[in-house]
Coordinates of C-alpha atoms in Angstrom, one line a residue:
M199 CA 57.2 35.3 9.8
S200 CA 56.3 37.0 12.7
A201 CA 54.8 40.5 12.3
K202 CA 56.9 43.6 13.6
A203 CA 55.9 46.3 15.7
A204 CA 54.6 49.3 13.8
N205 CA 57.1 52.3 13.7
F206 CA 55.8 55.7 15.6
S207 CA 54.3 57.3 12.6
T208 CA 51.9 54.4 12.8
I209 CA 51.8 54.4 16.5
S210 CA 50.8 58.1 16.3
S211 CA 48.0 57.6 13.7
V212 CA 46.3 55.2 15.6
S213 CA 47.0 56.3 19.0
Q214 CA 43.6 57.8 19.7
S215 CA 41.5 54.7 18.7
L216 CA 44.1 52.7 20.5
L217 CA 43.4 54.4 23.7
K218 CA 39.9 53.6 23.3
S219 CA 40.2 50.2 22.8
I220 CA 42.8 49.2 25.5
E221 CA 40.3 50.6 28.0
S222 CA 37.9 47.5 27.5
E223 CA 40.8 45.2 27.2
N224 CA 40.1 43.7 23.9
A225 CA 42.5 41.1 22.4
A226 CA 41.5 41.8 19.0
P227 CA 39.8 45.3 18.8
V228 CA 37.8 44.9 15.6
G229 CA 36.4 48.4 15.8
L230 CA 39.9 49.7 15.6
L231 CA 40.3 48.8 12.2
S232 CA 37.0 50.0 10.9
D233 CA 37.7 53.6 12.5
L234 CA 41.0 53.4 10.4
Q235 CA 39.5 52.9 7.1
P236 CA 39.4 56.7 6.2
L237 CA 43.2 57.1 6.6
S238 CA 44.6 57.4 3.2
E239 CA 48.5 56.8 4.2
P240 CA 48.3 53.8 6.4
S241 CA 45.9 52.1 3.9
Q242 CA 48.2 52.7 1.0
A243 CA 51.4 51.7 2.8
F244 CA 50.2 48.2 4.2
A245 CA 48.2 45.7 3.2
Q246 CA 45.1 44.7 5.3
D247 CA 46.7 41.9 6.8
G248 CA 50.1 43.3 7.5
F249 CA 48.4 46.2 9.0
R250 CA 46.1 44.1 11.3
A251 CA 49.2 42.4 12.6
S252 CA 51.2 45.6 13.1
V253 CA 48.1 47.1 15.1
C254 CA 48.0 43.8 17.4
A255 CA 51.9 44.0 17.9
T256 CA 51.3 47.6 19.0
I257 CA 48.7 46.5 21.4
D258 CA 51.0 44.0 22.8
L259 CA 53.7 46.2 23.3
L260 CA 51.6 48.9 24.8
K261 CA 50.2 46.5 27.2
Q262 CA 53.5 45.2 28.2
L263 CA 54.9 48.8 28.7
L264 CA 51.7 49.5 30.9
L265 CA 52.1 46.4 33.0
E266 CA 55.8 47.5 33.6
N267 CA 54.8 51.1 34.7
V268 CA 52.0 49.6 36.8
V269 CA 54.5 47.1 38.3
A270 CA 56.9 50.1 38.9
A271 CA 54.3 52.2 40.3
Q272 CA 53.5 49.6 42.9
R273 CA 56.9 48.8 43.7
H274 CA 57.6 52.4 44.3
R275 CA 54.2 52.6 46.4
N276 CA 55.1 49.4 48.2
S277 CA 58.8 50.9 49.2
L278 CA 57.1 53.9 50.9
L279 CA 55.2 51.6 53.3
P280 CA 57.0 51.2 56.8
I281 CA 56.9 47.6 56.6
Q282 CA 58.7 47.5 53.4
R283 CA 61.5 49.4 55.0
L284 CA 62.0 46.8 57.8
P285 CA 65.5 45.0 57.8
P286 CA 65.0 41.3 56.1
E287 CA 65.8 39.7 59.4
V288 CA 63.1 41.6 61.2
L289 CA 60.4 40.9 58.5
S290 CA 61.6 37.4 58.3
A291 CA 61.0 37.0 62.3
I292 CA 57.8 38.9 62.0
I293 CA 56.5 36.0 59.4
A294 CA 57.9 33.5 61.5
H295 CA 56.0 34.4 64.3
N296 CA 52.6 34.8 62.7
L297 CA 53.2 31.6 61.1
A298 CA 53.7 30.1 64.3
G299 CA 50.3 30.0 65.4
I300 CA 49.3 28.0 62.2
E301 CA 48.8 24.3 61.9
S302 CA 51.4 22.3 60.2
Y303 CA 49.2 21.1 57.7
N304 CA 48.4 24.3 56.5
Y305 CA 51.6 26.0 57.3
Q306 CA 53.4 25.6 53.6
Q307 CA 50.3 26.8 52.0
R308 CA 50.1 30.0 53.8
L309 CA 53.9 30.7 53.0
I310 CA 53.5 30.0 49.8
Q311 CA 50.8 32.6 49.7
L312 CA 53.0 35.3 51.6
S313 CA 55.8 34.7 49.3
T314 CA 53.8 36.2 46.5
V315 CA 52.5 39.5 48.1
S316 CA 55.5 41.4 46.6
W317 CA 59.1 41.1 45.2
W318 CA 60.4 42.0 48.5
W319 CA 58.5 39.9 50.7
R320 CA 59.4 36.9 48.1
S321 CA 63.2 37.8 48.6
V322 CA 63.1 37.6 52.3
T323 CA 61.1 34.4 52.3
L324 CA 63.3 32.6 50.0
G325 CA 66.3 34.0 51.8
N326 CA 65.4 32.2 55.0
P327 CA 65.5 28.6 54.7
S328 CA 64.2 27.9 58.2
L329 CA 60.5 29.4 57.1
W330 CA 60.3 26.4 54.9
A331 CA 61.4 23.7 57.2
V332 CA 57.7 22.4 58.3
I333 CA 57.0 19.0 56.6
N334 CA 53.5 17.7 56.9
S335 CA 51.9 14.6 55.3
N336 CA 48.7 16.4 54.9
N337 CA 50.5 18.6 51.9
P338 CA 50.7 17.5 48.4
D339 CA 54.0 16.1 47.2
W340 CA 54.9 18.9 45.0
I341 CA 54.5 21.2 48.2
L342 CA 57.0 18.9 50.2
S343 CA 59.7 18.5 47.6
F344 CA 59.5 22.2 47.2
A345 CA 59.9 22.9 51.0
L346 CA 62.5 20.1 51.3
E347 CA 64.4 21.9 48.5
R348 CA 63.9 25.4 50.0
S349 CA 64.8 24.9 53.4
K350 CA 68.4 23.6 52.3
D351 CA 70.2 22.5 55.5
A352 CA 67.8 24.1 58.0
P353 CA 66.7 21.8 60.9
L354 CA 63.2 20.5 59.9
T355 CA 59.9 19.8 61.7
V356 CA 58.3 16.7 60.4
V357 CA 54.9 15.6 61.2
H358 CA 52.9 12.7 59.8
Q359 CA 49.0 12.6 60.7
E360 CA 45.8 11.3 59.6
S361 CA 44.4 13.1 56.3
S362 CA 42.2 15.7 57.2
H363 CA 39.7 17.6 54.6
T364 CA 41.4 21.2 54.5
P365 CA 41.4 22.9 51.2
T366 CA 44.6 23.2 49.3
L367 CA 46.1 25.7 47.4
S368 CA 44.7 23.9 44.3
G369 CA 41.1 24.3 45.9
R370 CA 40.8 20.5 46.5
C371 CA 40.6 18.8 50.0
S372 CA 43.9 17.8 51.6
G373 CA 42.1 14.3 52.2
C374 CA 41.4 13.6 48.9
V375 CA 43.5 10.7 47.3
H376 CA 45.4 12.6 44.7
S377 CA 46.3 15.9 46.7
T378 CA 48.2 14.2 49.5
I379 CA 51.2 12.0 49.5
G380 CA 51.2 8.5 50.8
A381 CA 52.2 7.2 54.0
E382 CA 55.0 5.0 52.9
D383 CA 55.9 7.8 50.3
F384 CA 56.2 10.2 53.0
F385 CA 58.2 8.1 55.3
G386 CA 60.5 7.6 52.6
L387 CA 60.7 11.0 51.5
V388 CA 61.7 12.4 55.0
S389 CA 63.9 9.5 56.1
Q390 CA 66.3 11.1 53.9
H391 CA 66.8 13.9 55.7
M392 CA 66.8 12.5 59.6
A393 CA 70.2 14.1 60.1
R394 CA 68.2 17.4 60.0
W395 CA 65.4 16.2 62.0
C396 CA 64.5 19.0 64.9
T397 CA 61.0 17.9 65.8
A398 CA 59.4 14.6 64.3
S399 CA 56.4 13.2 65.2
L400 CA 55.5 10.2 63.1
R401 CA 52.5 8.4 64.8
R402 CA 51.8 5.9 61.9
L403 CA 54.9 4.0 61.5
G404 CA 54.4 0.6 59.6
Y405 CA 51.4 2.1 58.0
G406 CA 52.8 1.0 54.3
Q407 CA 55.1 -1.6 53.1
T408 CA 57.9 0.8 52.3
S409 CA 58.4 1.9 55.9
I410 CA 58.1 -1.6 57.2
D411 CA 61.1 -2.6 54.9
W412 CA 62.7 0.4 55.7
L413 CA 62.5 -0.1 59.7
G414 CA 63.8 -3.7 58.9
K415 CA 67.1 -2.6 57.5
H416 CA 67.7 0.8 58.9
K417 CA 68.0 2.7 62.3
I418 CA 66.4 6.1 63.3
Q419 CA 69.1 8.5 63.2
L420 CA 69.2 10.9 66.1
S421 CA 71.3 14.1 65.6
R422 CA 72.3 17.2 67.4
H423 CA 69.4 19.1 66.0
L424 CA 66.7 16.9 67.6
R425 CA 64.6 18.5 70.3
Q426 CA 61.1 16.4 69.8
L427 CA 60.9 12.8 68.9
N428 CA 57.3 11.1 68.7
L429 CA 57.3 7.4 67.2
S430 CA 54.2 5.4 67.4
W431 CA 53.4 2.2 65.9
H432 CA 49.9 2.1 63.9
E433 CA 48.8 -1.2 65.6
S434 CA 49.2 -2.7 69.0
P435 CA 52.6 -4.0 70.0
S436 CA 53.7 -7.5 69.3
T437 CA 57.1 -9.4 68.7
E438 CA 56.2 -9.7 65.0
I439 CA 56.6 -6.1 64.3
P440 CA 60.2 -4.8 63.2
I441 CA 62.7 -3.5 65.8
T442 CA 62.8 0.0 66.0
R443 CA 66.6 0.9 66.2
F444 CA 68.3 4.0 67.0
S445 CA 71.9 5.4 66.1
G446 CA 73.8 8.3 67.4
L447 CA 72.9 10.5 70.6
A448 CA 70.6 13.7 70.9
E449 CA 72.1 15.3 73.5
S450 CA 69.4 18.2 72.8
L451 CA 66.5 16.2 73.4
Q452 CA 63.9 17.4 75.3
E453 CA 60.6 15.4 74.6
L454 CA 60.6 11.9 73.7
T455 CA 57.4 9.7 73.2
L456 CA 57.4 6.2 71.9
R457 CA 54.2 4.0 71.7
N458 CA 53.7 0.2 70.7
L459 CA 57.2 -0.4 69.7
N460 CA 59.4 -3.3 69.5
V461 CA 62.7 -2.0 70.9
S462 CA 65.9 -2.7 72.5
P463 CA 65.8 -1.8 76.4
A464 CA 69.6 -1.0 76.2
N465 CA 69.0 1.5 73.4
I466 CA 66.5 3.2 75.2
L467 CA 68.4 3.6 78.3
R468 CA 71.4 4.5 76.1
I469 CA 69.3 7.5 74.6
L470 CA 68.2 8.6 78.2
C471 CA 71.8 8.5 79.6
A472 CA 73.0 11.3 76.9
S473 CA 69.8 13.4 77.1
R474 CA 69.9 15.5 80.3
R475 CA 67.9 18.2 78.9
M476 CA 65.1 16.1 78.8
I477 CA 61.7 17.7 80.2
S478 CA 59.3 15.5 79.1
L479 CA 59.4 11.5 78.9
N480 CA 56.3 9.3 77.5
L481 CA 57.0 5.6 77.0
D482 CA 53.7 3.3 76.5
S483 CA 53.3 -0.2 75.7
L484 CA 56.8 -1.1 74.6
I485 CA 58.0 -4.4 73.7
A486 CA 61.6 -5.4 74.7
S487 CA 63.7 -7.3 72.2
E488 CA 65.7 -9.6 74.5
Q489 CA 67.8 -10.6 71.2
E490 CA 68.5 -7.2 70.3
N491 CA 69.9 -6.7 73.8
E492 CA 72.0 -9.6 73.6
A493 CA 73.3 -8.4 70.2
A494 CA 74.3 -5.0 71.5
A495 CA 76.0 -6.5 74.4
E496 CA 78.2 -8.8 72.5
T497 CA 79.0 -6.1 69.9
N498 CA 79.7 -3.4 72.7
P499 CA 80.3 -5.3 76.0
N500 CA 81.5 -2.3 77.8
D501 CA 78.8 0.0 76.4
T502 CA 75.5 -1.4 77.8
C503 CA 74.9 1.9 79.8
L504 CA 77.0 4.7 79.2
T505 CA 76.5 6.4 82.4
A506 CA 73.7 6.6 85.1
I507 CA 70.3 8.1 83.8
E508 CA 70.1 11.5 85.1
L509 CA 67.2 13.8 84.0
P510 CA 67.4 16.9 86.5
C511 CA 65.0 19.0 84.2
L512 CA 62.3 16.2 83.9
T513 CA 59.1 17.8 84.9
D514 CA 56.4 15.4 82.7
L515 CA 56.7 11.7 83.1
S516 CA 54.6 8.9 81.8
L517 CA 55.7 5.1 82.0
R518 CA 52.8 3.0 81.1
W519 CA 52.9 -0.8 80.5
L520 CA 56.4 -1.2 80.3
P521 CA 58.9 -4.3 80.7
P522 CA 60.8 -4.1 84.0
S523 CA 64.1 -4.1 82.0
V524 CA 63.0 -0.6 80.8
L525 CA 60.9 0.8 83.7
L526 CA 63.1 -0.2 86.8
P527 CA 66.2 1.8 85.4
I528 CA 64.2 4.7 84.8
I529 CA 62.3 5.1 88.0
Q530 CA 65.1 4.4 90.3
S531 CA 67.0 7.6 89.0
I532 CA 63.9 9.9 88.9
N533 CA 64.1 13.2 90.9
I534 CA 60.4 13.5 92.5
P535 CA 60.8 17.2 93.2
T536 CA 61.1 18.5 90.1
L537 CA 58.2 16.6 88.4
E538 CA 54.7 18.2 87.9
T539 CA 52.8 15.4 86.2
V540 CA 53.3 11.5 86.6
S541 CA 51.5 8.8 85.0
V542 CA 52.4 5.5 85.6
A543 CA 50.7 2.2 84.8
H544 CA 52.0 -1.4 85.9
A545 CA 50.6 -5.0 85.7
N546 CA 51.3 -7.0 88.7
A547 CA 50.8 -10.4 87.7
D548 CA 52.8 -12.0 90.7
D549 CA 50.9 -13.5 93.2
D550 CA 53.4 -12.6 95.9
P551 CA 53.3 -9.0 96.4
A552 CA 56.6 -9.2 98.3
K553 CA 58.4 -10.2 94.8
T554 CA 57.5 -6.8 93.5
P555 CA 60.9 -5.2 92.8
Y556 CA 62.2 -2.6 95.1
P557 CA 62.8 0.3 92.6
F558 CA 59.2 0.4 91.8
L559 CA 58.2 0.0 95.4
S560 CA 60.4 2.9 96.5
F561 CA 59.4 5.3 93.6
I562 CA 55.8 5.1 94.4
T563 CA 56.8 5.5 97.9
R564 CA 58.4 8.8 97.3
L565 CA 55.6 9.8 95.2
I566 CA 53.3 9.6 98.2
S567 CA 55.7 11.1 100.5
A568 CA 56.1 14.2 98.4
T569 CA 52.5 14.9 98.2
R570 CA 51.4 13.8 102.0
W571 CA 48.1 12.2 100.6
V572 CA 47.0 9.4 98.3
L573 CA 43.7 8.7 97.1
V574 CA 43.3 4.7 96.5
D575 CA 40.5 4.6 93.8
L576 CA 39.3 1.0 93.4
R577 CA 37.9 0.4 89.6
S578 CA 37.2 -3.1 88.3
T579 CA 40.5 -5.0 88.0
N580 CA 42.6 -1.6 88.4
V581 CA 43.8 0.3 91.6
I582 CA 44.5 4.1 90.9
L583 CA 46.6 6.0 93.2
Q584 CA 46.2 10.0 92.9
P585 CA 47.0 13.0 95.1
G586 CA 44.9 14.8 97.2
P587 CA 43.7 18.6 96.3
E588 CA 46.1 21.1 95.2
P589 CA 49.0 18.9 95.1
T590 CA 52.5 19.6 94.3
C591 CA 52.7 17.0 91.9
Q592 CA 49.9 15.6 89.8
Y593 CA 50.5 11.8 89.7
S594 CA 48.5 8.9 88.6
V595 CA 49.6 5.4 89.4
E596 CA 47.5 2.6 87.8
L597 CA 48.2 -0.9 89.2
R598 CA 46.6 -4.0 87.3
G599 CA 45.9 -7.0 89.3
E600 CA 43.5 -9.0 91.5
Y601 CA 42.6 -7.0 94.7
S602 CA 43.5 -9.9 96.7
V603 CA 47.2 -9.3 95.4
M604 CA 47.2 -5.3 95.1
L605 CA 45.5 -4.4 98.7
P606 CA 47.8 -6.5 100.7
W607 CA 50.8 -5.4 98.5
L608 CA 49.7 -1.7 99.3
R609 CA 48.9 -2.1 103.0
L610 CA 51.8 -4.3 104.0
N611 CA 54.5 -3.3 101.5
L612 CA 53.9 0.0 100.4
M613 CA 52.2 2.1 103.0
P614 CA 54.9 0.9 105.7
Q615 CA 57.7 2.3 103.6
I616 CA 56.5 5.9 104.0
T617 CA 58.4 7.9 106.6
E618 CA 56.6 11.2 106.1
E619 CA 53.2 11.6 107.7
Y620 CA 50.4 11.2 105.1
S621 CA 46.6 10.9 104.6
T622 CA 44.7 8.3 102.9
E623 CA 41.5 8.7 100.9
L624 CA 39.4 5.5 99.9
K625 CA 37.1 5.5 96.9
I626 CA 34.7 2.5 97.1
S627 CA 31.9 1.7 94.7
Y628 CA 29.9 -1.1 93.5
N629 CA 31.3 -1.0 90.3
G630 CA 34.8 -1.5 91.7
L631 CA 34.3 -4.2 94.2
G632 CA 31.6 -6.2 92.3
D633 CA 28.6 -8.2 93.8
N634 CA 30.3 -9.9 96.2
P635 CA 33.9 -9.0 97.3
S636 CA 36.0 -11.8 99.2
Q637 CA 36.5 -11.7 102.8
E638 CA 40.0 -11.0 102.1
V639 CA 39.4 -7.7 100.1
L640 CA 37.1 -6.6 102.9
H641 CA 39.7 -7.5 105.5
N642 CA 42.4 -5.6 103.9
L643 CA 40.2 -2.6 103.6
M644 CA 39.1 -2.4 106.9
R645 CA 42.6 -2.5 108.0
F646 CA 44.1 0.2 105.6
P647 CA 46.4 2.5 107.4
E648 CA 45.8 6.2 107.8
V649 CA 42.6 6.5 106.4
R650 CA 41.5 10.1 106.5
S651 CA 38.8 10.4 104.0
V652 CA 36.1 8.0 102.6
V653 CA 34.1 8.3 99.4
L654 CA 31.4 5.9 99.0
E655 CA 29.2 5.0 95.6
G656 CA 26.8 2.8 94.9
S657 CA 23.7 1.5 97.5
V658 CA 25.3 -1.7 98.5
E659 CA 28.5 -0.5 99.4
S660 CA 27.3 2.6 100.9
W661 CA 25.1 0.6 103.2
R662 CA 28.1 -2.0 104.0
W663 CA 30.7 0.7 105.0
I664 CA 28.2 3.1 107.0
W665 CA 27.0 0.1 109.1
L666 CA 30.4 -1.0 109.6
L667 CA 31.3 2.5 110.7
S668 CA 28.9 2.4 113.3
L669 CA 30.0 -0.8 115.2
P670 CA 32.5 -0.2 118.3
D671 CA 34.2 -3.7 117.6
A672 CA 34.1 -3.6 113.5
V673 CA 37.8 -4.4 113.5
Q674 CA 39.2 -7.4 115.4
T675 CA 42.8 -8.3 115.8
D676 CA 43.3 -12.2 115.2
P677 CA 45.1 -13.6 118.4
H678 CA 46.9 -16.4 116.4
V679 CA 48.8 -13.7 114.3
S680 CA 49.6 -10.9 116.9
G681 CA 50.3 -13.3 119.9
Q682 CA 47.9 -11.3 122.1
E683 CA 44.3 -11.4 122.9
T684 CA 41.6 -10.0 120.7
I685 CA 41.5 -6.3 120.3
K686 CA 38.2 -4.6 119.1
S687 CA 38.3 -1.2 117.8
W688 CA 36.2 1.4 115.6
L689 CA 36.7 0.9 111.8
W690 CA 39.0 3.8 110.5
P691 CA 39.3 5.7 113.8
G692 CA 41.0 8.6 112.2
L693 CA 38.4 9.5 109.5
R694 CA 37.8 13.0 108.9
H695 CA 35.9 13.4 105.9
L696 CA 32.9 11.5 104.4
T697 CA 31.2 11.8 101.0
I698 CA 27.9 9.7 100.2
H699 CA 25.0 10.0 97.7
G700 CA 21.9 11.2 98.9
D701 CA 20.0 8.5 96.6
C702 CA 22.3 5.5 98.2
V703 CA 21.6 6.1 101.9
N704 CA 18.6 7.8 103.4
E705 CA 19.0 10.9 106.2
F706 CA 17.7 8.3 109.0
T707 CA 20.6 5.9 108.2
I708 CA 23.1 9.0 108.3
L709 CA 21.5 10.1 111.8
S710 CA 21.7 6.6 113.4
F711 CA 25.4 6.3 111.9
L712 CA 26.4 9.6 113.6
L713 CA 24.7 8.7 117.0
A714 CA 26.1 5.4 117.0
R715 CA 29.8 6.4 116.4
Y716 CA 29.9 9.8 118.0
G717 CA 27.0 10.2 120.2
P718 CA 25.5 13.7 121.2
P719 CA 27.8 16.9 121.1
S720 CA 28.1 17.2 124.9
K721 CA 29.2 13.5 125.4
E722 CA 32.6 13.7 126.8
R723 CA 35.6 11.3 125.7
S724 CA 35.7 8.7 128.5
M725 CA 39.0 7.5 129.6
T726 CA 39.0 4.1 128.3
T727 CA 41.0 1.5 127.0
K728 CA 39.1 1.8 123.7
P729 CA 39.8 5.3 122.1
L730 CA 36.9 7.1 120.6
P731 CA 36.8 7.8 116.9
Y732 CA 37.7 11.3 115.9
R733 CA 35.0 13.4 115.1
L734 CA 33.9 14.2 111.4
E735 CA 35.3 17.4 110.2
E736 CA 33.1 17.4 107.0
I737 CA 30.3 15.2 105.7
Q738 CA 29.3 15.6 101.9
V739 CA 26.1 14.5 100.5
R740 CA 25.7 14.4 96.8
P741 CA 22.1 15.5 95.9
G742 CA 20.1 13.2 94.2
G743 CA 16.2 12.6 93.4
N744 CA 15.5 12.0 97.1
I745 CA 14.4 14.8 99.3
W746 CA 15.9 14.5 103.0
R747 CA 13.7 15.7 105.5
A748 CA 14.4 19.2 107.2
E749 CA 14.0 18.4 110.6
V750 CA 16.5 15.4 110.2
L751 CA 18.8 17.6 108.3
D752 CA 19.0 20.0 111.2
R753 CA 19.6 17.4 113.6
I754 CA 22.5 16.0 111.3
R755 CA 23.7 19.6 111.5
E756 CA 23.8 19.4 115.2
L757 CA 25.6 16.3 115.6
V758 CA 28.5 17.1 113.1
G759 CA 28.8 20.8 114.3
P760 CA 28.1 24.0 112.5
G761 CA 29.7 24.5 109.0
R762 CA 30.5 20.9 108.8
F763 CA 27.6 19.5 106.7
H764 CA 27.6 20.3 103.0
W765 CA 25.7 19.5 99.9
A766 CA 28.4 18.4 97.5
T767 CA 28.2 20.5 94.3
S768 CA 30.2 17.8 91.9

């Protein structure tokens, strides 16, 4: 039988001693009973055990009253604060603004902490489902379930990332096995809410048997809420991985990133046709499933392409190592003037450059025409095309293939298509050309059109090209090809800028080159059939360990003209 609380007379008789005991927060104030021994009425009215139980019940009652009074006082004090008098929508907006700067893996934990600040804050946070709509795989499963329940029908931000070692609310690390949800469990949990996805970043697709089985049987559902979608397979792409299928359209999609996936080209093009608000498009290393294409064509013979791809808002474009069935329909519809950054990587395995698809050739031509400058960087097995300084569009085109294929394609197929005036910069290095470049490679480099700038790296290549630049008959036409007599000319007569390394060639070599190519500054250009090359507007030398002699430097400065010789800083 539970003890009843003492009546008011008992409270009155023990109040003095009880108040002293409460100050020390003793759960069972033993000293209180000894102080009450001299009292005659309570000792006669109650047995010792009954009296002890009554006192304990009284303590509990007073503590409860005290806590209620404290809570009421705090609530009254908080109600006087300016932030407590804000409308709920304003307070909710303030909380959302401050949480926006917090990493998604720590978002829910901070929100739970904010919801415990006060009764008013808890009421506001629970009343706004969108505050709870951030789902990160580094959170424990109980937090994820908690957030999905409280977010109700709000659009979700779903992020799957590698486990980190961030402390959770329980004090454990979020990288610990027991504090975070497994990849397959996370995918199974969030896939049930695809219709609510607003931002989805799943960079570890296929990591776990559950997600592999799910991808083999289901489709990624695109919804009207979807703004950003980032899907990546956790390994290198291959035809053995499940096909990533999509259903629905995402008219509001603004950012799309797909990496290492096995996809249907018709499916990708269908998504792009409906996404006119697209701002950023990043497709990398996709495998084209032709079987899926054939199945789609048989199921919907009139729906292989809804409309032409139009992306008027696109500013960031990255298309790397894509099959032609995906690459070509995209690049032929891109509006170059709206682009700010472009990254294209394409492998030309064909031995005949003339067979390169025209849409790809036209796209690169339009890029160069828009910036009026192209840097041709020879790297190992790749040729990199980039813009010059201060470009209107920051682009990078990586062409993979043999130089014997790439250089003729650039010189004979690509460059002649450029109708605008442009300049070419060549970056030639030992690491790019190797020990012994073929005569065909050298032949194409020497005849590269519109060369205005040259960067030389490495001793072998620096000596080779400085020597060739010094010869008045370095370039000779083949009479069997031109049908005319052999014509001899300077190498790159339009060269205006030259950059070299101070340790690769010495000052006497540069002086000899300048005298042979340009002669003294006072020398007048003779009216001959062989035009003299333009004088350099700038020569940059990257300083190294070798110290150039001052008297030779003065002579070099005199030959190139005042203000045209510089020690490069980078």
